[in-house]
Every structure is written in C-alpha cells, then in structure tokens.
Coordinates of C-alpha atoms in Angstrom, one line a residue:
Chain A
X946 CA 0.0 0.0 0.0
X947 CA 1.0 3.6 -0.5
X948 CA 2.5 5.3 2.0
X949 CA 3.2 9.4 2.5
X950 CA 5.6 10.4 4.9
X951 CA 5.9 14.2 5.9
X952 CA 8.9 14.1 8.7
X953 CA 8.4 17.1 10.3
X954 CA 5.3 17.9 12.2
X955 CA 6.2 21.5 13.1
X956 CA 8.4 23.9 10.9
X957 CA 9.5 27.4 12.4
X958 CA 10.6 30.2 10.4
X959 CA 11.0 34.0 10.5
X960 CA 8.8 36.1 8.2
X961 CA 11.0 36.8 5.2
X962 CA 13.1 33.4 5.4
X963 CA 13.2 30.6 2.7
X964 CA 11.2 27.6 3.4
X965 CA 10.9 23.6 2.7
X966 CA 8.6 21.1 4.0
X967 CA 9.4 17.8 3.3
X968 CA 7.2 15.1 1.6
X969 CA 8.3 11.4 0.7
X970 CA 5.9 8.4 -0.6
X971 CA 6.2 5.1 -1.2
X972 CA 4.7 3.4 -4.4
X973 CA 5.2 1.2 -7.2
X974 CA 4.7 3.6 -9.9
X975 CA 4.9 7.6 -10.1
X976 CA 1.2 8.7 -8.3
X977 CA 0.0 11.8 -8.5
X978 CA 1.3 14.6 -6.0
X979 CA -0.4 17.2 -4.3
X980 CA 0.7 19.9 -2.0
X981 CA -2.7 21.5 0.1
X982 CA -2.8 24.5 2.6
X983 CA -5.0 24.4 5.4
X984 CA -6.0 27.4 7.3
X985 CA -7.6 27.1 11.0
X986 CA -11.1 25.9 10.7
X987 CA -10.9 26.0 7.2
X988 CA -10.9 23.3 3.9
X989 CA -8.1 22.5 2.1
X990 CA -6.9 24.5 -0.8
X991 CA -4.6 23.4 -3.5
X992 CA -1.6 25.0 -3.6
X993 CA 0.1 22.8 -6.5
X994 CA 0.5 19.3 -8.2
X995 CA 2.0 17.3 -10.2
X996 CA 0.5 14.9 -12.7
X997 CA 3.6 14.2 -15.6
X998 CA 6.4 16.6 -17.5
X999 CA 8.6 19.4 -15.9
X1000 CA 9.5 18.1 -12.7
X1001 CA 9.5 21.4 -10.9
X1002 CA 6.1 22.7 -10.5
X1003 CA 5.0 26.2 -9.5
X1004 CA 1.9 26.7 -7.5
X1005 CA -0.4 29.7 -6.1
X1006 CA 1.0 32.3 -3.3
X1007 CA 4.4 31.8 -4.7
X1008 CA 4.8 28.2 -3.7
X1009 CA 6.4 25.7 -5.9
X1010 CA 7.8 21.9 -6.0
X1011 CA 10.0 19.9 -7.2
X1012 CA 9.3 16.2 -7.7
X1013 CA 12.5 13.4 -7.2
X1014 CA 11.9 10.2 -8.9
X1015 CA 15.1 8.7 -7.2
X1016 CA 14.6 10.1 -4.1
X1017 CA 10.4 9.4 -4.5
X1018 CA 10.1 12.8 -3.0
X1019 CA 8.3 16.0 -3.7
X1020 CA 9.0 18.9 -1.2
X1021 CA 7.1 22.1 -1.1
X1022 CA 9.6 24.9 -1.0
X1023 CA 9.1 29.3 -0.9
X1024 CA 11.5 31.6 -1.2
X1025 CA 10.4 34.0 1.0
X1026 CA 7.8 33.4 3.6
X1027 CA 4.9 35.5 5.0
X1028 CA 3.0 36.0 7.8
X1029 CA 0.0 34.8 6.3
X1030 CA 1.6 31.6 5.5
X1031 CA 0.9 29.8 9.0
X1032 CA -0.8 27.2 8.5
X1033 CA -1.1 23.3 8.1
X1034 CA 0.3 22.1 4.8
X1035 CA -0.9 18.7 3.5
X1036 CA 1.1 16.6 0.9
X1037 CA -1.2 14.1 -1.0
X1038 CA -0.6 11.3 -3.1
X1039 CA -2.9 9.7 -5.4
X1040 CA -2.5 6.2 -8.0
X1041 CA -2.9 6.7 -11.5
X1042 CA -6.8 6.2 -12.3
X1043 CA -7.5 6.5 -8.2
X1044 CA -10.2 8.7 -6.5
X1045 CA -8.8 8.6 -3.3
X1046 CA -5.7 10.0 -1.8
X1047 CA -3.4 9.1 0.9
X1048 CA -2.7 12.0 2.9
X1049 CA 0.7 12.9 4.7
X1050 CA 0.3 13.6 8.6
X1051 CA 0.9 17.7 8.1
X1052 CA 2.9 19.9 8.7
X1053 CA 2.4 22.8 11.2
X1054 CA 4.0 26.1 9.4
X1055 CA 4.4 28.8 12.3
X1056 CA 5.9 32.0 11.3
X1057 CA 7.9 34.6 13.3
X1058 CA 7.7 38.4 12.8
Chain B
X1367 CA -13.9 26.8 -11.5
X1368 CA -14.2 23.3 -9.4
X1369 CA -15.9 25.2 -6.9
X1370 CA -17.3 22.2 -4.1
X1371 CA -19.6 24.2 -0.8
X1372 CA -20.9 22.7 2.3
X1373 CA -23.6 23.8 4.1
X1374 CA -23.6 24.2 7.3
X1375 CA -20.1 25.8 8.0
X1376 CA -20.7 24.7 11.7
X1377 CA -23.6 23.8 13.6
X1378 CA -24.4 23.1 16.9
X1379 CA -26.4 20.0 18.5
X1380 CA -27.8 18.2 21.2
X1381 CA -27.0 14.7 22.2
X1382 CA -29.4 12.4 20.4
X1383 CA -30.8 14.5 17.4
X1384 CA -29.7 14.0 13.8
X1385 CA -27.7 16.3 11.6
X1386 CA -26.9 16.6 7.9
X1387 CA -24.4 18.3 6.1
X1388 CA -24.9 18.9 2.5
X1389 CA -21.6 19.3 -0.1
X1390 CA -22.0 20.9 -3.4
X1391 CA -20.3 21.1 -6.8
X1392 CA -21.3 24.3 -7.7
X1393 CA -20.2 24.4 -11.0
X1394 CA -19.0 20.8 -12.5
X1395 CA -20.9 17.4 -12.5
X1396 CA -19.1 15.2 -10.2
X1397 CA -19.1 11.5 -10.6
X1398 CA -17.7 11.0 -7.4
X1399 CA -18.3 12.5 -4.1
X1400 CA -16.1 11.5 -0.8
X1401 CA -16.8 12.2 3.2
X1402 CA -13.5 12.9 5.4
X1403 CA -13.3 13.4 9.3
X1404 CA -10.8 15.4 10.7
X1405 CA -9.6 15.5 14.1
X1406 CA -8.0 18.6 15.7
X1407 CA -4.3 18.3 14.6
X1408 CA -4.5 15.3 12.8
X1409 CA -4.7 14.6 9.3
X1410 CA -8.1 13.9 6.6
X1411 CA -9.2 10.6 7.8
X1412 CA -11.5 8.7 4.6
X1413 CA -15.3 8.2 5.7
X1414 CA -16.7 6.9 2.3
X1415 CA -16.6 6.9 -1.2
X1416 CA -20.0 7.8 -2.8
X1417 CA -21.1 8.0 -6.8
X1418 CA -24.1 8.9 -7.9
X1419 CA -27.4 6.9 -7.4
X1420 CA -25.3 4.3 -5.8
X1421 CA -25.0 3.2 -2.3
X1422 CA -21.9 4.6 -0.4
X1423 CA -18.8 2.5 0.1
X1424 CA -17.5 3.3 3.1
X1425 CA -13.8 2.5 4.8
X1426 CA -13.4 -0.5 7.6
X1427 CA -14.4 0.7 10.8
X1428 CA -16.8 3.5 9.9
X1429 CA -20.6 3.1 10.7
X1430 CA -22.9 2.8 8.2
X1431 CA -26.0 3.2 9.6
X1432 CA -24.6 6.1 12.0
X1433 CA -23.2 8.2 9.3
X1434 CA -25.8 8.1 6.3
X1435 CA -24.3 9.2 2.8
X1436 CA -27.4 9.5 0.1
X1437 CA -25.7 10.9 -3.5
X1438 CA -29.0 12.0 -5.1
X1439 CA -27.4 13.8 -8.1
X1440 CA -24.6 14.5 -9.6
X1441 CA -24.4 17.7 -7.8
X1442 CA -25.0 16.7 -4.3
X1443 CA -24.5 14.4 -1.6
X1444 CA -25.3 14.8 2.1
X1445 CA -24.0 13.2 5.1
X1446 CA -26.7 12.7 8.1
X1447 CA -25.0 12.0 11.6
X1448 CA -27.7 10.1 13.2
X1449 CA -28.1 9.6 17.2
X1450 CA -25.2 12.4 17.5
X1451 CA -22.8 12.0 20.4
X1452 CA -20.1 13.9 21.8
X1453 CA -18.0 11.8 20.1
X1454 CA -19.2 12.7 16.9
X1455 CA -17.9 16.6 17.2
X1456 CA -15.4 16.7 14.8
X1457 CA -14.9 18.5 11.6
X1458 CA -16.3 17.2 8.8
X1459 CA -14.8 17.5 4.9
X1460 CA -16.4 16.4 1.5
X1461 CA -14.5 16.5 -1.6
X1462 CA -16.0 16.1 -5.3
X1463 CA -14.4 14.4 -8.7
X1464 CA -15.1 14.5 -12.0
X1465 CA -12.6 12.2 -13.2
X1466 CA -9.9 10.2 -11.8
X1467 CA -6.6 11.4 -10.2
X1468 CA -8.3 14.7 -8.5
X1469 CA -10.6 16.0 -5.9
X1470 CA -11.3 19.3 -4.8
X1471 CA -12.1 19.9 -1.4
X1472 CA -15.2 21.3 0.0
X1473 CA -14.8 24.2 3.2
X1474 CA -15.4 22.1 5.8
X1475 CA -18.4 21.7 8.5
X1476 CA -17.4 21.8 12.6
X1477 CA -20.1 19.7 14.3
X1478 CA -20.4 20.4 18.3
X1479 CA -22.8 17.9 20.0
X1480 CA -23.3 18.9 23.5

C-alpha cells in the first residue's frame, strides 16, 4: 500500500526566510502529487500538483515543488515566507486512475515576525 | 472553477438529534463524491466513497448506519449524523471528482454535539 511520509510535524521560520517542507511516498509507480494548505477551521486549498512533465512545479501564493523520482520525494519549498503563511500544509498522493488519496500527517508552518 | 460548498459551515447540536451536512459542486458534474473526518491536529481521515445513485462504500471501521451518505445527483450528496454524540464533534470535509486522479475539497463543517 502507499504510504506518504511528511517528517516534520512543526516547521519554524522568521517572516522573510526561505522555506521547505518535506514530503516522501512510497509506491510502485509515479502517483500523483499534491501539495494542500489548510487554514484554522478551514478546507483545504490546493496550492500545486503534479501529474507528468517538468519536474519542478510552480503553484499559487508563490509556492512551488519539485518532484524526485530517485529520491520518491516532492518537497514544497518558498522563497520567502509571510506572515499569512501559517498554517497546516498537507502533501497528498494519489495512484494513476485513483479517486482517493493518501494524505501525509501535516505539517504545522508557524511563522515569526 | 471546481468550486465544491458545504452547508452548514458549523452547527451546533444536542445529544441524540440527527444532523446533515450537504456538499455541493457548484459548477461541474461530479461522478464521485467523498466524506472525510478530521480531528483537531491530525490529518483527513477517509469516511466513504460515494457515486451517484449508488449506495456509499465506506472505509473499515466506519458506521454505516450512523453516518448516512445519500448521492441524489450529480451535484449533491449529504451526510446525516444520526443519534449524534459527543464523540461525533469533529470537523467534517467532503470533496467532489469529476474524473480520476483529483478532488477538490469542499470548506469544511465543525459539528459540536453537546
């Protein structure tokens, strides 16, 4: 079965710093990847994926990815980070031809001014 | 586009009374409609899997006849938490597809049973 691993379960950063979360999966073949942003009390929004082609994807809010095949990773990465940012941040994998993903753990983004 | 709603955003009940949560595709036909409970700090946990005019599927250790998934259309599906407990407060998240490979989520609904 497929696996998502997201390592860290809390991230700190100052306001203005570069970030990375990490994500790492475990499947036969190359899924589907996802990167979602979760706000207190909110639903998730998609910040980015990645079905096929360039391997380094750009997203919304200045986010972007770069998927590994030999390393089966895809970590979400911003230059420059916000206040605003804080938040959870949910990778997701899905099987070629699946419905349903399987959803990393989170990560808790917490920002300092 | 890919716009999915819920309705309520939260809503508050007592021990014992029924709720229901409806989740929308506002503006694409989805074949597919899926339930997920969150807990606070935790990750989307799968309910069920639901298509259209067809009974839900849902995942191993979820109760059927306690959470009630009807897919009347292919714009609509609601989720009734029946007999509501405290243990039933959680936040609740559906998600639509209209094809394989990817769902788009709805906002969410926080049920509080008292």
């Amino acid at each position: 079965a497929q696996s998502v691993t997201q390592p860290d379960i809390h991230i700190t950063v100052s306001e203005g710093a570069s970030l990375e979360l990490r994500c790492n999966y475990s499947y036969g073949a190359t899924p589907y990847l996802f990167w979602y942003v979760q706000s207190p009390g909110q639903g998730l929004q998609l910040l980015l994926k990645y079905f096929s082609g360039d391997t380094l994807v750009q997203g919304i809010k200045g986010f972007e990815a770069e998927f590994k095949r030999s390393q089966s990773s895809f970590n979400l990465r911003k230059p420059s980070v916000h206040w605003s940012d804080a938040a959870e941040y949910f990778c997701a994998v899905v099987p070629g031809g699946s419905y349903i993903p399987t959803f990393g753990r989170g990560t808790s983004l917490i920002v300092h001014p | 586009g890919a716009v999915v709603s819920q309705h309520p955003s939260w809503v508050i009940c007592k021990s014992g009374t029924s709720v229901k949560i409806e989740c929308r595709s506002l503006d694409f036909q989805a074949t597919t409609m899926f339930w997920y409970r969150q807990f606070p700090k935790q990750s989307l946990m799968l309910m069920a899997t639901s298509n259209e005019g067809s009974k839900a599927t849902y995942e191993q250790g979820v109760e059927k006849d306690k959470f009630l998934i009807n897919h009347a259309s292919l714009t609509l599906s609601t989720l009734t938490v029946t007999s509501a407990h405290p243990e039933d407060s959680s936040f609740y998240i559906c998600s639509a597809a209209q094809e394989a490979n990817e769902q788009f989520f709805g906002p969410g609904t926080r049920l509080t049973v008292l």
